[in-house]
């Protein structure tokens, strides 16, 4: 049985998942309610701003969730993804995996609201973690308590992103051992976090090789559903770098387990997702969640697992205490530290 309780959030009842076990795995420097005394309405301010933004631009939910992932996988959850480049020093923003990221202006708006209420208190790294949670909730996914207390890093290097972010064209096994396990994440975290692809879209260029020239064969990837390939080709022509395709067709603005049905049918856009079906553990998980989605049932297992993996990911290599800083603007290091 999952430890399930409920709370009224965003004006409707939200399931809370694995509260007790999530707290136990937090680094001692992070805690739920870190800003209770220094900025007591911090999470309310973020929640209200995100409610307003997502109601007007729902397509931002996926990119903002992805932004937290891209931040944490590169030298830890320190908001380095938000730093602008300096002359001669290109930042992570300019790395190929991050060129398609959107939502930096949203983070700036949230930060500005917090600076008005509590100047110099709430870190950009914590904003990313809280925004990721809130966009999941706002798209009908689970709620979880986010441990806070992160501080912001003071460097951002373009090549670090390229070397640390798992690419979509690697297989799941290679990604697991090269990118997940060295960061303290395991096979379950991989298959669960990839379920976040239920939100958002992808550029054709991220998977077009699977349509036209898989592994240099000049043929489609044989693991792709044969009926799906012609449909994708009508959207993505060779060399297309602009067109966006829904990762979870028909449900790409709703956080649910339906993406696992896509994977189970051989219709995942990325090699890294489709090759989950080659691993017995991952395959069982995918098929179990796909069955839940097919029945239209509440995905209790996936929601609880996703919450736990997000907290685990959000704890990676955090800066706390005297390390790092709290930036006044998320795109630039405070001048006193330079």
C-alpha positions in Angstrom: 0.0 0.0 0.0 1.2 3.5 -0.8 1.3 6.0 2.0 -1.4 8.3 0.6 -3.0 11.5 2.1 -4.6 14.5 0.5 -4.3 18.3 0.7 -6.2 21.2 -0.9 -3.8 22.8 -3.3 -4.3 25.0 -6.3 -8.0 25.0 -5.4 -8.5 21.2 -5.7 -7.7 18.1 -3.7 -4.3 16.7 -4.5 -2.9 13.3 -3.5 0.3 13.5 -1.4 2.6 10.6 -1.9 5.3 8.9 0.3 5.6 11.8 2.6 7.4 10.0 5.4 9.9 8.1 3.2 10.7 11.2 1.2 11.8 13.1 4.2 14.2 10.3 5.4 16.3 10.5 2.2 17.0 14.2 2.3 20.5 15.6 3.0 20.6 17.1 6.5 21.1 20.6 5.1 17.8 20.4 3.1 14.4 20.3 4.8 10.8 20.9 3.9 9.8 24.4 5.0 13.3 25.8 5.0 11.9 29.3 4.4 9.3 29.1 7.1 10.8 32.0 9.0 12.9 33.9 6.4 10.2 33.9 3.6 7.1 32.2 4.9 5.0 32.8 1.8 7.7 31.7 -0.7 6.0 28.6 -1.9 2.6 30.4 -2.1 4.2 33.1 -4.2 5.7 30.6 -6.6 2.5 28.6 -6.7 0.3 31.6 -7.5 2.7 32.8 -10.2 2.9 29.4 -11.8 -0.9 29.0 -11.8 -1.2 32.3 -13.6 1.5 31.5 -16.2 0.5 27.9 -17.0 -3.1 28.9 -17.3 -2.0 31.3 -20.1 0.9 29.2 -21.6 0.2 25.5 -20.8 2.9 24.4 -23.2 5.6 25.7 -20.8 5.0 22.9 -18.3 7.1 20.3 -20.1 10.1 22.6 -20.7 10.1 23.8 -17.1 10.1 20.3 -15.7 12.9 19.4 -18.1 14.9 22.5 -17.0 15.2 21.2 -13.5 16.4 17.8 -14.8 19.0 19.5 -17.1 20.2 21.6 -14.1 20.6 18.8 -11.7 22.4 16.4 -14.0 25.2 19.0 -14.6 27.2 19.3 -11.5 24.2 19.1 -9.2 21.1 21.2 -8.6 22.7 24.6 -8.4 20.8 26.7 -11.0 23.9 26.7 -13.2 21.5 26.2 -16.2 20.2 29.7 -15.6 23.5 31.6 -15.9 24.1 33.7 -19.0 27.4 33.4 -20.8 30.3 35.7 -20.1 32.7 37.0 -22.8 34.8 34.0 -23.9 33.0 31.8 -21.4 29.9 30.2 -22.9 27.5 28.8 -20.3 25.3 25.7 -20.3 22.6 27.5 -22.0 24.7 27.4 -25.2 25.2 23.7 -25.2 23.4 21.7 -27.8 21.2 19.8 -25.4 19.9 23.1 -23.9 19.3 25.1 -27.1 15.7 24.0 -27.2 15.0 24.8 -23.5 12.2 27.3 -22.9 10.9 29.1 -19.8 13.9 31.1 -18.6 11.7 34.2 -18.6 9.2 32.4 -16.3 11.9 31.7 -13.8 12.9 35.4 -13.9 9.3 36.5 -13.2 9.1 34.1 -10.2 12.4 35.3 -8.9 11.3 39.0 -9.3 8.2 38.3 -7.2 10.3 36.6 -4.5 12.8 39.5 -4.4 10.0 41.9 -3.8 8.8 39.9 -0.9 12.0 38.6 0.6 15.1 40.1 -1.0 18.1 37.9 -1.3 16.5 34.9 0.5 15.2 32.3 -1.9 17.7 30.6 -4.2 17.2 30.1 -7.9 18.1 26.4 -7.4 15.1 26.1 -5.0 12.9 28.0 -7.4 13.7 25.4 -10.2 12.8 22.5 -7.8 9.5 24.1 -6.7 8.5 25.2 -10.1 9.1 21.6 -11.4 6.8 20.3 -8.7 4.1 22.9 -9.3 3.9 22.4 -13.1 3.4 18.7 -12.5 0.6 19.4 -10.1 -0.9 22.0 -12.4 -1.0 19.4 -15.2 -2.9 16.9 -12.9 0.1 15.0 -11.6 1.1 14.3 -8.0 2.1 16.7 -5.3 5.1 16.2 -3.1 6.8 18.2 -0.4 10.0 19.7 -1.8 13.0 19.9 0.6 14.6 23.3 0.2 17.8 25.0 1.3 19.8 24.8 -1.9 22.2 27.6 -2.7 23.2 28.7 -6.2 26.4 27.8 -8.0 28.7 30.5 -9.4 29.9 28.9 -12.6 28.3 27.4 -15.8 30.4 25.7 -18.5 29.0 24.9 -21.9 30.8 21.5 -22.3 29.7 20.3 -18.9 26.1 20.1 -20.2 27.2 18.1 -23.3 29.2 15.7 -21.1 26.6 15.1 -18.4 23.2 15.1 -20.0 21.9 11.7 -21.3 21.3 12.1 -25.1 18.1 10.8 -26.7 20.0 8.7 -29.2 21.8 6.5 -26.6 20.2 3.2 -25.5 18.8 3.0 -22.0 21.5 0.7 -20.7 24.3 3.0 -21.8 22.5 6.0 -20.4 21.9 4.2 -17.1 25.6 3.3 -16.5 27.1 6.4 -18.0 24.8 9.1 -16.6 22.4 7.8 -13.9 24.3 5.5 -11.7 27.4 7.8 -11.3 25.0 10.4 -9.9 23.4 8.1 -7.4 20.3 7.3 -9.4 19.3 3.7 -10.3 17.4 1.7 -13.0 14.1 2.5 -11.3 14.8 6.2 -11.2 15.6 6.1 -14.9 12.4 4.4 -16.1 10.4 6.6 -13.7 12.0 10.0 -14.6 11.7 9.2 -18.3 7.9 9.0 -17.6 8.2 12.8 -17.4 8.1 12.7 -21.2 4.4 12.5 -20.8 4.6 16.3 -20.8 5.8 18.4 -23.7 7.2 18.1 -27.3 10.4 17.4 -29.1 12.1 18.8 -32.1 12.2 16.5 -35.1 16.0 16.8 -35.1 16.1 14.8 -31.8 14.8 11.7 -33.4 14.8 12.1 -37.3 17.6 9.6 -37.7 15.2 6.9 -36.5 12.9 7.8 -39.4 15.4 8.1 -42.3 18.8 6.7 -41.4 18.9 4.6 -38.3 22.5 3.5 -37.6 23.6 4.4 -41.1 21.2 2.0 -42.8 19.2 4.6 -44.7 16.1 2.9 -43.2 13.8 3.6 -40.2 14.6 2.1 -36.8 13.0 -1.4 -36.9 11.8 -1.0 -33.3 9.5 1.9 -34.3 6.0 0.9 -34.9 5.7 0.5 -38.7 2.3 2.3 -38.8 3.7 5.2 -36.8 6.7 5.9 -39.0 4.7 7.3 -42.0 2.8 9.6 -39.6 6.0 10.9 -38.2 7.5 11.4 -41.7 4.5 13.7 -42.6 5.6 15.9 -39.8 9.3 15.7 -39.9 11.2 16.0 -43.2 14.9 15.4 -43.4 16.9 18.3 -42.0 13.9 19.8 -40.1 15.1 21.5 -37.0 12.0 23.6 -36.1 8.9 21.4 -36.1 7.7 20.2 -32.7 6.1 16.8 -32.2 4.1 15.7 -29.1 6.0 13.1 -27.1 2.7 11.8 -25.7 0.2 12.4 -28.5 -3.2 13.5 -27.3 -2.1 13.9 -23.7 1.1 16.0 -23.9 -0.3 18.7 -21.6 -1.5 16.3 -18.9 0.8 14.5 -16.5 -0.3 10.9 -16.4 1.0 7.4 -17.2 -0.1 7.4 -20.8 3.5 7.9 -22.1 4.2 4.3 -21.0 1.5 3.2 -23.5 3.4 5.0 -26.2 6.6 3.2 -25.3 4.9 -0.2 -25.1 3.5 0.4 -28.6 6.9 1.1 -30.1 6.0 4.8 -30.6 8.5 6.5 -28.3 10.3 9.2 -30.1 13.7 8.6 -28.5 16.0 5.6 -28.6 16.7 6.1 -24.9 13.0 5.5 -24.2 12.2 2.8 -26.6 15.2 0.7 -25.5 13.7 0.5 -22.0 11.7 -2.4 -23.5 14.9 -4.4 -23.9 15.6 -4.5 -20.1 13.4 -7.0 -18.1 12.9 -4.7 -15.1 12.2 -1.6 -17.1 9.9 -3.5 -19.5 7.9 -4.9 -16.6 7.5 -1.4 -15.2 6.5 0.1 -18.6 3.9 -2.6 -19.3 2.5 -2.3 -15.8 2.0 1.5 -16.1 0.7 1.1 -19.7 -2.0 -1.3 -18.4 -3.0 1.2 -15.8 -3.2 4.0 -18.4 -5.2 1.8 -20.7 -7.8 1.1 -18.0 -8.0 4.8 -17.2 -7.2 4.0 -13.6 -5.4 6.3 -11.1 -1.6 5.7 -11.6 -0.8 5.5 -7.9 2.5 3.5 -8.3 3.9 5.8 -11.0 2.9 9.0 -9.2 4.5 7.8 -5.9 7.6 6.7 -7.7 7.9 9.9 -9.7 7.7 12.0 -6.5 10.3 9.9 -4.8 12.7 10.0 -7.8 12.2 13.8 -8.2 13.2 14.4 -4.6 16.2 12.0 -5.0 17.3 13.8 -8.2 16.8 17.2 -6.5 19.2 16.2 -3.7 22.1 15.6 -6.1 25.3 17.5 -5.3 23.4 20.4 -3.7 25.2 23.5 -2.3 24.1 24.5 1.2 25.2 26.5 4.1 28.3 28.6 3.3 28.7 27.1 -0.1 27.5 29.0 -3.2 25.2 32.0 -2.9 21.7 33.2 -3.3 21.6 35.1 -6.6 19.6 38.3 -6.8 19.2 37.6 -10.5 19.1 34.0 -11.7 21.0 34.8 -14.9 24.1 36.3 -13.2 26.3 35.7 -10.2 26.1 38.4 -7.5 28.9 40.9 -8.2 30.3 40.7 -4.7 31.4 37.2 -5.4 33.1 37.8 -8.7 
